[in-house]
Short mmCIF file of C-alpha atoms and ligand atoms in Angstrom, two decimals:
data_model
loop_
_atom_site.label_atom_id
_atom_site.label_comp_id
_atom_site.label_asym_id
_atom_site.label_seq_id
_atom_site.Cartn_x
_atom_site.Cartn_y
_atom_site.Cartn_z
CA UNK A 62 -2.53 0.83 18.11
CA UNK A 63 -6.18 -0.65 18.02
CA UNK A 64 -7.05 -0.23 14.95
CA UNK A 65 -5.37 -0.42 11.19
CA UNK A 66 -4.69 3.30 10.30
CA UNK A 67 -6.65 2.71 7.21
CA UNK A 68 -6.82 6.28 5.05
CA UNK A 69 -4.50 9.50 4.96
CA UNK A 70 -1.92 7.62 7.10
CA UNK A 71 1.70 9.69 6.95
CA UNK A 72 3.34 7.51 4.51
CA UNK A 73 0.43 7.61 2.07
CA UNK A 74 0.63 11.62 2.40
CA UNK A 75 4.24 11.33 1.45
CA UNK A 76 3.87 9.43 -1.32
CA UNK A 77 0.88 11.59 -2.32
CA UNK A 78 2.79 14.43 -2.14
CA UNK A 79 6.08 13.40 -4.06
CA UNK A 80 3.49 12.21 -7.07
CA UNK A 81 1.69 15.49 -6.92
CA UNK A 82 5.29 17.39 -7.09
CA UNK A 83 6.16 15.33 -10.25
CA UNK A 84 2.65 16.50 -11.94
CA UNK A 85 1.13 12.92 -11.49
CA UNK A 86 -2.41 13.74 -10.91
CA UNK A 87 -4.31 10.51 -9.30
CA UNK A 88 -7.43 9.60 -7.45
CA UNK A 89 -7.63 8.19 -3.83
CA UNK A 90 -10.77 5.93 -4.99
CA UNK A 91 -12.07 4.01 -8.06
CA UNK A 92 -15.59 2.90 -7.53
CA UNK A 93 -15.52 0.17 -10.13
CA UNK A 94 -12.92 -1.61 -8.56
CA UNK A 95 -13.74 -4.34 -6.08
CA UNK A 96 -11.16 -3.05 -2.90
CA UNK A 97 -9.89 0.08 -2.02
CA UNK A 98 -6.01 0.90 -3.38
CA UNK A 99 -4.80 4.07 -1.32
CA UNK A 100 -3.76 5.94 -4.64
CA UNK A 101 -5.41 5.15 -8.07
CA UNK A 102 -4.35 6.31 -11.81
CA UNK A 103 -7.69 4.89 -13.72
CA UNK A 104 -6.76 5.59 -17.00
CA UNK A 105 -3.40 3.77 -16.55
CA UNK A 106 -5.10 1.38 -14.95
CA UNK A 107 -2.64 1.46 -11.78
CA UNK A 108 -3.50 0.89 -8.14
CA UNK A 109 -1.07 1.42 -5.51
CA UNK A 110 -1.21 0.23 -1.91
CA UNK A 111 0.85 2.18 0.76
CA UNK A 112 1.62 -0.40 3.45
CA UNK A 113 2.73 0.02 7.06
CA UNK A 114 5.62 -2.45 7.69
CA UNK A 115 4.06 -3.55 10.87
CA UNK A 116 0.22 -3.75 10.16
CA UNK A 117 1.16 -6.04 6.74
CA UNK A 118 4.07 -7.57 7.85
CA UNK A 119 6.92 -6.68 5.51
CA UNK A 120 8.97 -9.65 5.22
CA UNK A 121 12.48 -9.07 6.61
CA UNK A 122 11.82 -5.93 7.87
CA UNK A 123 12.82 -4.33 11.42
CA UNK A 124 9.49 -2.63 11.93
CA UNK A 125 7.43 -5.64 11.15
CA UNK A 126 8.54 -7.51 14.48
CA UNK A 127 5.99 -9.84 16.25
CA UNK A 128 4.88 -7.93 19.38
CA UNK A 129 6.24 -9.82 22.68
CA UNK A 130 2.39 -9.39 24.17
CA UNK A 131 -0.74 -11.23 23.27
CA UNK A 132 0.69 -12.94 20.58
CA UNK A 133 -2.04 -15.19 19.26
CA UNK A 134 -4.08 -11.93 18.99
CA UNK A 135 -1.32 -10.45 16.76
CA UNK A 136 -0.60 -13.71 14.95
CA UNK A 137 -4.33 -13.76 13.72
CA UNK A 138 -4.57 -10.18 12.63
CA UNK A 139 -1.59 -10.02 10.62
CA UNK A 140 -2.77 -13.50 9.09
CA UNK A 141 -6.21 -11.58 8.23
CA UNK A 142 -4.27 -8.59 6.83
CA UNK A 143 -1.98 -10.55 4.52
CA UNK A 144 -4.82 -12.46 3.37
CA UNK A 145 -6.96 -9.54 2.17
CA UNK A 146 -3.58 -8.18 0.67
CA UNK A 147 -3.20 -11.22 -1.53
CA UNK A 148 -7.21 -11.14 -2.15
CA UNK A 149 -7.22 -7.58 -3.18
CA UNK A 150 -4.06 -7.69 -5.54
CA UNK A 151 -5.54 -10.96 -7.30
CA UNK A 152 -9.28 -9.13 -7.72
CA UNK A 153 -7.53 -6.15 -9.35
CA UNK A 154 -5.82 -8.53 -11.44
CA UNK A 155 -8.78 -10.00 -12.34
CA UNK A 156 -10.09 -6.72 -13.64
CA UNK A 157 -6.82 -6.12 -15.34
CA UNK A 158 -5.47 -3.68 -13.12
CA UNK A 159 -1.83 -3.82 -12.04
CA UNK A 160 -1.38 -3.36 -8.21
CA UNK A 161 1.76 -2.03 -6.71
CA UNK A 162 2.70 -2.08 -3.29
CA UNK A 163 4.86 0.64 -1.54
CA UNK A 164 6.32 -0.32 1.86
CA UNK A 165 6.53 2.31 4.36
CA UNK A 166 10.33 2.09 5.15
CA UNK A 167 10.70 2.84 1.25
CA UNK A 168 9.36 6.12 1.64
CA UNK A 169 11.83 7.08 4.27
CA UNK A 170 14.66 6.53 1.75
CA UNK A 171 14.67 9.54 -0.33
CA UNK A 172 16.49 7.96 -3.12
CA UNK A 173 14.00 4.68 -3.13
CA UNK A 174 11.35 7.45 -2.94
CA UNK A 175 12.46 9.45 -5.95
CA UNK A 176 12.86 5.75 -7.86
CA UNK A 177 9.02 4.74 -7.01
CA UNK A 178 7.74 8.20 -8.38
CA UNK A 179 10.01 8.06 -11.56
CA UNK A 180 8.78 4.43 -12.02
CA UNK A 181 5.04 5.34 -11.57
CA UNK A 182 5.27 8.56 -13.97
CA UNK A 183 7.18 5.80 -16.47
CA UNK A 184 4.21 3.66 -16.14
CA UNK A 185 1.13 6.21 -16.18
CA UNK A 186 2.64 8.31 -19.25
CA UNK A 187 3.45 5.32 -21.18
ZN1 LIG B 210 9.44 -2.39 5.58
#
């Protein structure tokens, strides 16, 4: 675990497949954006970030526990990840996009995954 798994993680693929199965056609990048969300719907101006609970320190999530060794290193790494996440969302709002964060642990609950897909479909097709 030496680097942040940035693209094509298992949770990202899971969500993409679920969206695709509902007929939703996303893109993986939008060149005009100031950051790189994981999934984008350019015509709806919707950007989705799929966050790993550990790397992005999901609040109150059991997967977001601080490692017991090298705590200074991890604290700094998590702090930087969180700052980047905050900045990304702010930058998207500035260009009038909607940013959504989906957590890895949500995708493991079939009911929650179905809800996320439905909410996305409603947003994209409105
Ligand atoms: Zn989580």
